Amino acid sequence: MALFSVAPLCNYEEQEGAFIDFLKTFKSTPTEAAEQLEGLNLNGDGDSEEYDMVDDSDDPQGNGAQRRNLHNKLKYMQVLQDVADRVKTDITIDLNDLDAFERANADDEHQFKLIESIERNAHHYIEIFSRAVDKALPQPSREPNFKDDVLDIIMTQRSKRNERMQEMQGGEEDAQPAPESLFPAALTRRYTLNFKPRTPSGASSQRNMKALAVRNVRGEHLGHLITVRGISTRVSDVKPSVQVNAYSCDRCGCEIFQPVSTKQFTPLVECPSEECKKNNTKGQLFLSTRASKFLPFQEVKIQEMADQVPVGHIPRQLTIHCHGALVRQINPGDVIDVAGIFLPTPYTGFKAIRAGLLTDTYLEAQYVMQHKKAYDDIVLAQPTLKRMNELERTGQLYEYLSRSIAPEIFGHVDVKKALLLQLIGGVTKEVGDGMRIRGDINVCLMGDPGVAKSQLLKYITKVAPRGVYTTGRGSSGVGLTAAVMRDPVTDEMVLEGGALVLADNGMCCIDEFDKMDDSDRTAIHEVMEQQTISISKAGITTTLNARTSILAAANPLYGRYNPRISPVENINLPAALLSRFDVLFLILDTPSRDSDEELARHVTYVHMHNAHPEAPGGVVFTPAEVRQWVARARSYRPVVPKEVSDYMVGAYVRMRQQQKRDENSKKAFTHTSPRTLLGVLRLSQALARLRFAEEVIAEDVDEALRLVEVSKASLYADENRRDDHTPSSKIYHLIKSMEASGAAAVGDGARGELDLRRVRERVLAKGFTADQFEEAIDEYALLDVWQTTGEGTRLVFIEAGDDLDMDDEDF
């Protein structure tokens, strides 16, 4: 007894006709076109900040005339023309556009339910939509030539051969060519078609369109178009996946095509053509690789986000298959939303014997959205650029941005400035003979427990596009660098990159740096200076890139800083490692009535209002805005002019002299080496980048020297000095640090002589008033600490050397 035939839920032919109508008539909206024009004017490409626009042609020839009429152009017909001309190889159908088209043409008689059908049965509708594209595809605007793809030439020749065969056969067979001489549709399609999901709104009916956690993907989603959020953990190599196999017969010369749609297939051996069947020759088929069609294929594993895992559970994983234009879009460590079709796949080979009736599942990727774009991929909109230019003119950008680094954390002004400069980084240089000078800045925060070191690290991980957070005790040497393991697919020995490789072109934050084993810590030495990882394991000898900035947080030797022993004993890190840090901060938790009260008020305010207090200037940027500022700053490559170079040389010589004096007085904790000079140079370039300038100026060098000096001066700051918070004392310590670092020095850099104009500018830039500055100058001149000379243009310290240090302690 035959099964009952059930009428299909929808008419595929009518839906295909609706798809053709959509492709031929849908136009870009005026607002969308305006955004694209804006993007074209700004950046030369049409990528919007959040999503990739489909109708932007990446036309290398730059056909400006076609782009000017974006208001009235047919969006998808332009894409199809690019595909026909071999300019593009991918078509992304935005379901938001299809939804708008369906609503505009909805009536009672024709209810096609296009969106609902695609979201429920996406795999089948890719084929239906591809047939609609084939019918709507315009003719190419130029003939193929020998430089084109080999398939174009073969198809042109075969189509001409088909026409000749029809002419020769004549009669009734004119209407239809022989089946074996036809090309399969998968071979003639020179594009990959993907669906971009609808953007979810707040409506309850659209909750199922929002990104799911991996553990929320269930059996009811099989075949549906869903969006899954996760972090990519493993990305395989890109390999060709066969779509159509082409064979040629050694007897009759026929070409046979075999479409492949499953994981496994059996190659054809005997020729199935009519000629071989008539003659009963059983011609042997030979695989023709050049006439076959392959698609790039990549397998990606994503894992649940930490906040999506319930208590007591471990994160779940999901396999994602990427084809065509979607390969190489995902890197290990990226946080992504992947829209795709959830499908089952049976186990094959030995796995099938072990698995029995079980099947595996995977997600056929359709669209990938990155949560944190790389600096190079961030496109700034026009309103953002206007706001940037307005704030840039105020001259307070450095203060605003440093204040926006972890605003919930009280104080640490100079530490936040150093972290901002670390995000921006210096300029990496390649010398002609291949030597590479790093531009990334390394920072170490050494301090007492409870001074918010870990929170600063977590914030930096959130801001940096590729930020990796790890702890010293939970990290091994191979976990940081690279491990050799066996690939489950190919059964070969492969390298698996560690935290430093994942943070390539990003930031690696290492907490509890002092708790690491010495053998594991030595793995970081090469990364911090050469920015590479050399591996010689299991027959694999290679060098991996690790162009990363390292931000380390550590506690002193006995947990808290002990002032009774020397700084070297407190820090307890090898000199070879310390010299690789450009800036080393010591953050002490010293009791102080005023600062403790301010800190307590700040903490209680954050707990009461669940937000940080309003800043004095009122400007605090979000992490996304900080990322935009940093992206713009990193696009500049400032150079060092001759006069600034001479100034830097004098400052370095003075730093070496100061270090010699410190060694004599047993105050030295680290050596001033040529690496210190390179660190100052990198900080100066980062400050010039922050001003969006092409040249480094002396003020940048002064600020870099001040940061280096402040990070060291905090090691020797005694309690009496910390309790004195009057404006005059603060101004004195600021000028004293400038004198010690060589900032604002005059002439040949004789010790103790400063340019008063530049000192005044620096003090006023710190927020002090002109009256407070004059009062401090007069007050300390009466105490015979310094005096003004050269008709008020220079400030000279009266005493130097050990006597000055004694005065310093008195005040």
Short mmCIF file of C-alpha atoms in Angstrom, two decimals, residues 243-657:
data_model
loop_
_atom_site.label_atom_id
_atom_site.label_comp_id
_atom_site.label_asym_id
_atom_site.label_seq_id
_atom_site.Cartn_x
_atom_site.Cartn_y
_atom_site.Cartn_z
CA GLN A 243 32.11 20.21 -4.74
CA VAL A 244 32.11 18.74 -8.24
CA ASN A 245 34.44 16.04 -9.54
CA ALA A 246 35.17 16.03 -13.27
CA TYR A 247 36.24 12.85 -15.11
CA SER A 248 37.28 12.24 -18.71
CA CYS A 249 36.75 8.89 -20.49
CA ASP A 250 39.76 7.32 -22.25
CA ARG A 251 37.51 5.65 -24.89
CA CYS A 252 34.78 8.09 -25.95
CA GLY A 253 36.37 11.33 -24.63
CA CYS A 254 33.17 12.33 -22.78
CA GLU A 255 33.38 14.51 -19.70
CA ILE A 256 31.44 13.24 -16.71
CA PHE A 257 30.66 15.45 -13.70
CA GLN A 258 29.88 14.09 -10.22
CA PRO A 259 28.40 16.58 -7.70
CA VAL A 260 29.52 15.81 -4.13
CA SER A 261 27.22 16.91 -1.31
CA THR A 262 28.14 14.49 1.51
CA LYS A 263 31.18 13.89 3.66
CA GLN A 264 32.12 10.70 1.81
CA PHE A 265 31.63 9.65 -1.81
CA THR A 266 32.63 6.82 -4.13
CA PRO A 267 34.56 7.97 -7.21
CA LEU A 268 33.20 6.87 -10.58
CA VAL A 269 35.21 4.19 -12.38
CA GLU A 270 33.22 3.24 -15.51
CA CYS A 271 32.00 5.72 -18.08
CA PRO A 272 28.16 6.04 -18.00
CA SER A 273 27.88 7.80 -21.41
CA GLU A 274 25.54 6.52 -24.14
CA GLU A 275 28.41 5.88 -26.56
CA CYS A 276 30.25 3.58 -24.14
CA LYS A 277 26.99 1.77 -23.32
CA LYS A 278 26.17 1.22 -27.00
CA ASN A 279 29.61 -0.15 -27.82
CA ASN A 280 29.83 -1.97 -24.46
CA THR A 281 33.40 -0.72 -24.11
CA LYS A 282 33.29 0.24 -20.40
CA GLY A 283 35.73 3.11 -20.79
CA GLN A 284 37.89 3.97 -17.80
CA LEU A 285 37.43 7.38 -16.18
CA PHE A 286 40.37 9.57 -15.19
CA LEU A 287 39.96 12.36 -12.65
CA SER A 288 40.48 15.82 -14.15
CA THR A 289 41.48 18.04 -11.23
CA ARG A 290 41.63 21.31 -13.20
CA ALA A 291 38.05 20.96 -14.42
CA SER A 292 36.76 20.03 -10.93
CA LYS A 293 35.42 22.62 -8.52
CA PHE A 294 36.75 23.09 -5.01
CA LEU A 295 35.67 25.42 -2.22
CA PRO A 296 37.87 26.63 0.67
CA PHE A 297 36.89 24.83 3.88
CA GLN A 298 37.80 25.55 7.48
CA GLU A 299 36.67 23.94 10.71
CA VAL A 300 36.29 26.14 13.79
CA LYS A 301 35.58 25.11 17.39
CA ILE A 302 33.77 27.62 19.57
CA GLN A 303 33.29 27.42 23.31
CA GLU A 304 30.73 28.96 25.63
CA MET A 305 31.50 32.31 27.21
CA ALA A 306 32.41 32.20 30.90
CA ASP A 307 29.24 34.09 31.91
CA GLN A 308 27.02 31.56 30.08
CA VAL A 309 28.23 28.51 32.02
CA PRO A 310 26.01 27.49 34.98
CA VAL A 311 27.50 26.82 38.41
CA GLY A 312 29.44 23.57 38.56
CA HIS A 313 29.42 22.93 34.80
CA ILE A 314 32.22 22.99 32.28
CA PRO A 315 31.98 25.01 29.02
CA ARG A 316 30.49 23.18 26.04
CA GLN A 317 31.88 23.23 22.53
CA LEU A 318 30.33 23.39 19.06
CA THR A 319 31.91 22.65 15.68
CA ILE A 320 31.44 25.23 12.92
CA HIS A 321 32.08 24.58 9.22
CA CYS A 322 33.07 27.63 7.17
CA HIS A 323 33.03 27.58 3.36
CA GLY A 324 33.99 30.06 0.65
CA ALA A 325 34.27 33.69 1.72
CA LEU A 326 33.76 32.87 5.42
CA VAL A 327 37.14 31.16 5.83
CA ARG A 328 39.97 33.09 7.54
CA GLN A 329 37.47 35.44 9.19
CA ILE A 330 37.82 33.84 12.62
CA ASN A 331 41.02 33.73 14.66
CA PRO A 332 41.61 31.81 17.89
CA GLY A 333 40.47 33.87 20.87
CA ASP A 334 37.86 35.94 18.98
CA VAL A 335 34.48 36.54 20.62
CA ILE A 336 31.95 36.04 17.83
CA ASP A 337 28.29 35.65 16.94
CA VAL A 338 27.96 33.00 14.24
CA ALA A 339 24.73 32.68 12.26
CA GLY A 340 24.39 29.29 10.63
CA ILE A 341 22.32 26.20 9.93
CA PHE A 342 22.31 23.59 12.69
CA LEU A 343 22.70 20.19 11.05
CA PRO A 344 23.46 16.57 12.07
CA THR A 345 26.37 14.62 10.62
CA PRO A 346 26.86 10.87 11.10
CA TYR A 347 30.16 9.53 12.38
CA THR A 348 32.32 7.89 9.71
CA GLY A 349 35.13 5.35 9.69
CA PHE A 350 36.24 3.81 12.99
CA LYS A 351 34.31 6.45 14.95
CA ALA A 352 31.06 5.06 13.53
CA ILE A 353 31.81 1.58 14.96
CA ARG A 354 32.45 3.09 18.37
CA ALA A 355 29.55 5.56 18.27
CA GLY A 356 26.85 3.10 17.19
CA LEU A 357 23.59 4.97 16.61
CA LEU A 358 24.89 8.36 17.75
CA THR A 359 25.41 11.27 15.38
CA ASP A 360 27.41 14.46 15.74
CA THR A 361 26.10 17.98 15.07
CA TYR A 362 27.69 21.04 13.53
CA LEU A 363 26.81 24.56 12.44
CA GLU A 364 27.07 25.42 8.74
CA ALA A 365 28.26 29.06 9.01
CA GLN A 366 26.36 31.73 7.07
CA TYR A 367 27.48 34.99 8.68
CA VAL A 368 30.13 35.94 11.27
CA MET A 369 29.98 39.06 13.45
CA GLN A 370 33.06 40.01 15.46
CA HIS A 371 32.40 41.55 18.88
CA LYS A 372 35.74 43.34 19.06
CA LYS A 373 37.16 44.36 15.72
CA ALA A 374 40.89 44.70 15.21
CA TYR A 375 42.24 48.26 15.20
CA ASP A 376 42.77 48.16 11.43
CA ASP A 377 39.16 47.07 10.79
CA ILE A 378 37.51 49.80 12.90
CA VAL A 379 35.84 52.36 10.63
CA LEU A 380 35.07 55.71 12.23
CA ALA A 381 31.74 57.36 11.41
CA GLN A 382 31.48 61.07 10.63
CA PRO A 383 29.86 62.09 13.98
CA THR A 384 32.62 60.26 15.86
CA LEU A 385 35.33 62.09 13.89
CA LYS A 386 33.64 65.47 14.56
CA ARG A 387 33.56 64.78 18.31
CA MET A 388 37.19 63.66 18.19
CA ASN A 389 38.27 66.90 16.50
CA GLU A 390 36.34 69.01 19.04
CA LEU A 391 37.91 67.23 22.03
CA GLU A 392 41.33 67.32 20.38
CA ARG A 393 41.17 71.12 20.21
CA THR A 394 40.62 71.35 24.00
CA GLY A 395 44.13 69.96 24.60
CA GLN A 396 42.84 67.76 27.46
CA LEU A 397 42.58 64.52 25.46
CA TYR A 398 45.42 62.82 27.34
CA GLU A 399 43.71 63.52 30.68
CA TYR A 400 40.23 62.51 29.47
CA LEU A 401 41.36 59.20 27.98
CA SER A 402 43.54 58.23 30.94
CA ARG A 403 40.63 59.04 33.25
CA SER A 404 38.43 56.71 31.16
CA ILE A 405 40.71 53.72 31.87
CA ALA A 406 38.80 51.81 34.59
CA PRO A 407 36.90 54.86 35.96
CA GLU A 408 35.41 52.73 38.78
CA ILE A 409 38.91 52.44 40.30
CA PHE A 410 39.99 55.37 42.46
CA GLY A 411 43.29 57.17 41.88
CA HIS A 412 46.31 55.61 40.11
CA VAL A 413 46.43 58.57 37.69
CA ASP A 414 49.95 57.94 36.41
CA VAL A 415 49.40 54.17 36.22
CA LYS A 416 46.34 54.72 34.02
CA LYS A 417 48.34 57.06 31.79
CA ALA A 418 51.01 54.39 31.34
CA LEU A 419 48.32 51.79 30.51
CA LEU A 420 46.78 54.15 27.93
CA LEU A 421 50.17 54.60 26.26
CA GLN A 422 50.64 50.81 26.36
CA LEU A 423 47.36 50.38 24.45
CA ILE A 424 48.55 52.86 21.81
CA GLY A 425 52.13 51.57 21.65
CA GLY A 426 55.18 52.92 19.87
CA VAL A 427 56.18 52.42 16.24
CA THR A 428 57.58 49.02 15.29
CA LYS A 429 60.47 49.40 12.86
CA GLU A 430 61.96 47.01 10.33
CA VAL A 431 65.58 47.86 9.52
CA GLY A 432 66.90 47.20 6.02
CA ASP A 433 68.89 44.10 7.00
CA GLY A 434 65.82 42.47 8.56
CA MET A 435 66.41 43.46 12.19
CA ARG A 436 63.19 44.35 13.99
CA ILE A 437 62.86 46.96 16.75
CA ARG A 438 59.74 46.42 18.80
CA GLY A 439 57.23 49.19 19.37
CA ASP A 440 55.06 47.41 21.96
CA ILE A 441 55.35 48.72 25.51
CA ASN A 442 55.67 46.32 28.47
CA VAL A 443 54.43 47.42 31.90
CA CYS A 444 54.77 45.76 35.32
CA LEU A 445 52.58 46.70 38.30
CA MET A 446 54.17 45.67 41.58
CA GLY A 447 52.12 46.42 44.65
CA ASP A 448 50.45 45.53 47.90
CA PRO A 449 47.30 43.40 47.94
CA GLY A 450 44.03 45.26 47.45
CA VAL A 451 45.24 48.13 45.24
CA ALA A 452 43.09 46.97 42.25
CA LYS A 453 45.90 45.58 40.09
CA SER A 454 43.80 42.65 38.83
CA GLN A 455 40.85 44.95 38.04
CA LEU A 456 43.10 47.14 35.90
CA LEU A 457 44.30 44.03 34.05
CA LYS A 458 40.73 42.85 33.47
CA TYR A 459 39.74 46.26 32.08
CA ILE A 460 42.68 46.34 29.66
CA THR A 461 41.71 42.84 28.45
CA LYS A 462 38.23 44.19 27.75
CA VAL A 463 39.45 47.22 25.79
CA ALA A 464 42.14 45.54 23.66
CA PRO A 465 40.79 43.82 20.52
CA ARG A 466 42.93 40.76 21.24
CA GLY A 467 43.29 40.63 25.00
CA VAL A 468 44.26 37.44 26.83
CA TYR A 469 44.12 37.23 30.64
CA THR A 470 46.04 34.52 32.46
CA THR A 471 47.48 33.97 35.93
CA GLY A 472 50.97 32.94 36.91
CA ARG A 473 50.11 29.90 39.01
CA GLY A 474 47.62 28.59 36.43
CA SER A 475 50.02 28.98 33.48
CA SER A 476 52.81 26.67 32.43
CA GLY A 477 55.61 27.46 30.01
CA VAL A 478 53.95 25.58 27.13
CA GLY A 479 50.58 27.11 28.03
CA LEU A 480 52.08 30.54 27.47
CA THR A 481 54.16 29.72 24.38
CA ALA A 482 53.14 26.64 22.35
CA ALA A 483 52.41 22.95 22.89
CA VAL A 484 52.91 20.05 20.51
CA MET A 485 49.84 17.83 20.25
CA ARG A 486 48.30 15.28 17.91
CA ASP A 487 45.65 16.58 15.51
CA PRO A 488 42.47 14.49 15.93
CA VAL A 489 41.57 14.86 12.22
CA THR A 490 44.86 14.17 10.41
CA ASP A 491 46.62 12.32 13.28
CA GLU A 492 49.74 14.44 12.73
CA MET A 493 51.82 16.28 15.30
CA VAL A 494 50.81 19.95 15.22
CA LEU A 495 51.61 23.08 17.23
CA GLU A 496 48.88 24.54 19.45
CA GLY A 497 49.51 28.22 20.23
CA GLY A 498 49.48 29.36 23.85
CA ALA A 499 48.33 32.60 25.48
CA LEU A 500 51.15 34.72 24.02
CA VAL A 501 50.48 33.46 20.48
CA LEU A 502 46.74 34.07 20.88
CA ALA A 503 47.50 37.64 21.96
CA ASP A 504 49.50 38.35 18.78
CA ASN A 505 48.96 42.03 17.85
CA GLY A 506 47.17 42.52 21.16
CA MET A 507 47.71 42.49 24.94
CA CYS A 508 48.64 39.63 27.23
CA CYS A 509 47.81 40.33 30.88
CA ILE A 510 49.58 38.03 33.37
CA ASP A 511 48.36 38.24 36.97
CA GLU A 512 50.26 36.83 39.97
CA PHE A 513 53.48 37.18 37.99
CA ASP A 514 55.63 36.50 41.07
CA LYS A 515 53.93 33.11 41.69
CA MET A 516 55.19 31.66 38.39
CA ASP A 517 57.90 29.02 38.42
CA ASP A 518 61.28 30.26 37.25
CA SER A 519 61.37 27.70 34.43
CA ASP A 520 58.01 28.97 33.12
CA ARG A 521 58.98 32.62 33.51
CA THR A 522 62.03 32.19 31.28
CA ALA A 523 59.65 31.42 28.37
CA ILE A 524 58.60 35.08 28.44
CA HIS A 525 62.13 36.52 28.02
CA GLU A 526 62.29 36.00 24.26
CA VAL A 527 58.72 37.28 23.74
CA MET A 528 59.32 40.52 25.62
CA GLU A 529 62.29 41.63 23.50
CA GLN A 530 62.42 39.66 20.21
CA GLN A 531 58.61 39.15 20.06
CA THR A 532 58.98 35.62 18.71
CA ILE A 533 58.74 32.12 20.18
CA SER A 534 61.31 29.59 18.97
CA ILE A 535 60.18 25.96 19.20
CA SER A 536 62.20 22.77 18.79
CA LYS A 537 59.97 19.88 19.88
CA ALA A 538 58.96 16.49 18.45
CA GLY A 539 60.76 17.12 15.17
CA ILE A 540 59.09 20.52 14.73
CA THR A 541 61.55 23.42 14.54
CA THR A 542 59.90 26.76 13.89
CA THR A 543 59.47 30.35 15.05
CA LEU A 544 56.03 31.72 16.00
CA ASN A 545 55.08 35.40 16.10
CA ALA A 546 54.12 36.86 19.47
CA ARG A 547 53.95 40.61 18.75
CA THR A 548 52.23 41.35 22.02
CA SER A 549 52.46 43.90 24.81
CA ILE A 550 52.83 42.30 28.24
CA LEU A 551 51.09 43.76 31.28
CA ALA A 552 52.18 41.92 34.43
CA ALA A 553 50.93 42.32 38.00
CA ALA A 554 52.92 40.99 40.95
CA ASN A 555 53.15 41.17 44.73
CA PRO A 556 56.39 41.89 46.63
CA LEU A 557 58.38 39.04 48.16
CA TYR A 558 56.47 38.69 51.43
CA GLY A 559 53.03 39.66 50.09
CA ARG A 560 53.28 43.28 51.26
CA TYR A 561 56.13 45.71 50.65
CA ASN A 562 58.61 45.65 53.52
CA PRO A 563 60.33 49.06 53.88
CA ARG A 564 63.04 47.58 56.16
CA ILE A 565 64.72 45.68 53.32
CA SER A 566 66.03 46.99 50.03
CA PRO A 567 63.81 47.40 46.93
CA VAL A 568 65.77 44.69 45.08
CA GLU A 569 64.92 42.12 47.78
CA ASN A 570 61.26 43.23 47.80
CA ILE A 571 60.80 42.93 44.06
CA ASN A 572 62.55 39.54 43.85
CA LEU A 573 62.53 39.32 40.03
CA PRO A 574 65.66 38.63 37.94
CA ALA A 575 67.42 41.66 36.45
CA ALA A 576 67.16 40.19 32.92
CA LEU A 577 63.36 40.27 33.22
CA LEU A 578 63.09 43.67 34.93
CA SER A 579 65.13 45.39 32.21
CA ARG A 580 62.60 44.22 29.60
CA PHE A 581 59.79 46.20 31.25
CA ASP A 582 59.63 49.77 29.94
CA VAL A 583 57.77 51.00 33.03
CA LEU A 584 57.77 49.35 36.47
CA PHE A 585 55.28 50.81 38.96
CA LEU A 586 55.30 50.17 42.68
CA ILE A 587 51.84 50.80 44.14
CA LEU A 588 52.01 50.96 47.94
CA ASP A 589 48.99 50.89 50.23
CA THR A 590 50.07 53.58 52.71
CA PRO A 591 47.57 54.86 55.36
CA SER A 592 46.67 58.50 54.83
CA ARG A 593 43.68 60.31 56.30
CA ASP A 594 42.73 62.35 53.22
CA SER A 595 43.31 59.72 50.53
CA ASP A 596 41.66 56.98 52.61
CA GLU A 597 38.54 59.11 53.06
CA GLU A 598 38.36 59.90 49.31
CA LEU A 599 38.85 56.23 48.45
CA ALA A 600 36.11 55.11 50.87
CA ARG A 601 33.67 57.70 49.45
CA HIS A 602 34.45 56.54 45.91
CA VAL A 603 33.95 52.84 46.74
CA THR A 604 30.67 53.42 48.60
CA TYR A 605 29.36 55.60 45.75
CA VAL A 606 30.08 52.85 43.22
CA HIS A 607 28.26 50.31 45.41
CA MET A 608 25.25 52.58 45.95
CA HIS A 609 24.75 53.78 42.37
CA ASN A 610 26.32 50.89 40.44
CA ALA A 611 28.31 53.45 38.43
CA HIS A 612 31.45 55.51 38.83
CA PRO A 613 31.20 59.12 40.20
CA GLU A 614 31.02 61.96 37.72
CA ALA A 615 34.45 63.11 36.64
CA PRO A 616 35.43 66.78 37.26
CA GLY A 617 35.60 67.45 33.51
CA GLY A 618 32.48 65.42 32.86
CA VAL A 619 33.99 63.44 29.96
CA VAL A 620 34.41 59.68 30.45
CA PHE A 621 34.57 57.36 27.45
CA THR A 622 33.19 53.83 27.21
CA PRO A 623 35.55 50.93 26.36
CA ALA A 624 34.23 50.93 22.75
CA GLU A 625 35.00 54.67 22.43
CA VAL A 626 38.48 54.21 23.94
CA ARG A 627 39.06 51.50 21.32
CA GLN A 628 38.08 53.95 18.57
CA TRP A 629 40.47 56.61 19.88
CA VAL A 630 43.29 54.07 20.11
CA ALA A 631 42.51 52.79 16.59
CA ARG A 632 42.82 56.30 15.18
CA ALA A 633 46.02 57.03 17.13
CA ARG A 634 47.66 53.78 15.97
CA SER A 635 47.25 54.81 12.33
CA TYR A 636 50.00 57.46 12.77
CA ARG A 637 53.75 56.72 12.55
CA PRO A 638 55.55 59.69 14.16
CA VAL A 639 59.26 60.25 13.53
CA VAL A 640 61.90 61.77 15.85
CA PRO A 641 63.47 65.01 14.48
CA LYS A 642 67.13 65.90 15.05
CA GLU A 643 66.67 68.42 17.88
CA VAL A 644 64.46 66.01 19.88
CA SER A 645 67.02 63.27 19.30
CA ASP A 646 69.78 65.43 20.80
CA TYR A 647 67.55 66.30 23.75
CA MET A 648 66.85 62.59 24.34
CA VAL A 649 70.59 61.78 24.24
CA GLY A 650 71.27 64.39 26.94
CA ALA A 651 68.42 63.04 29.09
CA TYR A 652 69.77 59.48 28.80
CA VAL A 653 73.27 60.57 29.85
CA ARG A 654 71.81 62.32 32.90
CA MET A 655 69.80 59.19 33.79
CA ARG A 656 72.98 57.10 33.70
CA GLN A 657 74.73 59.62 35.97
#
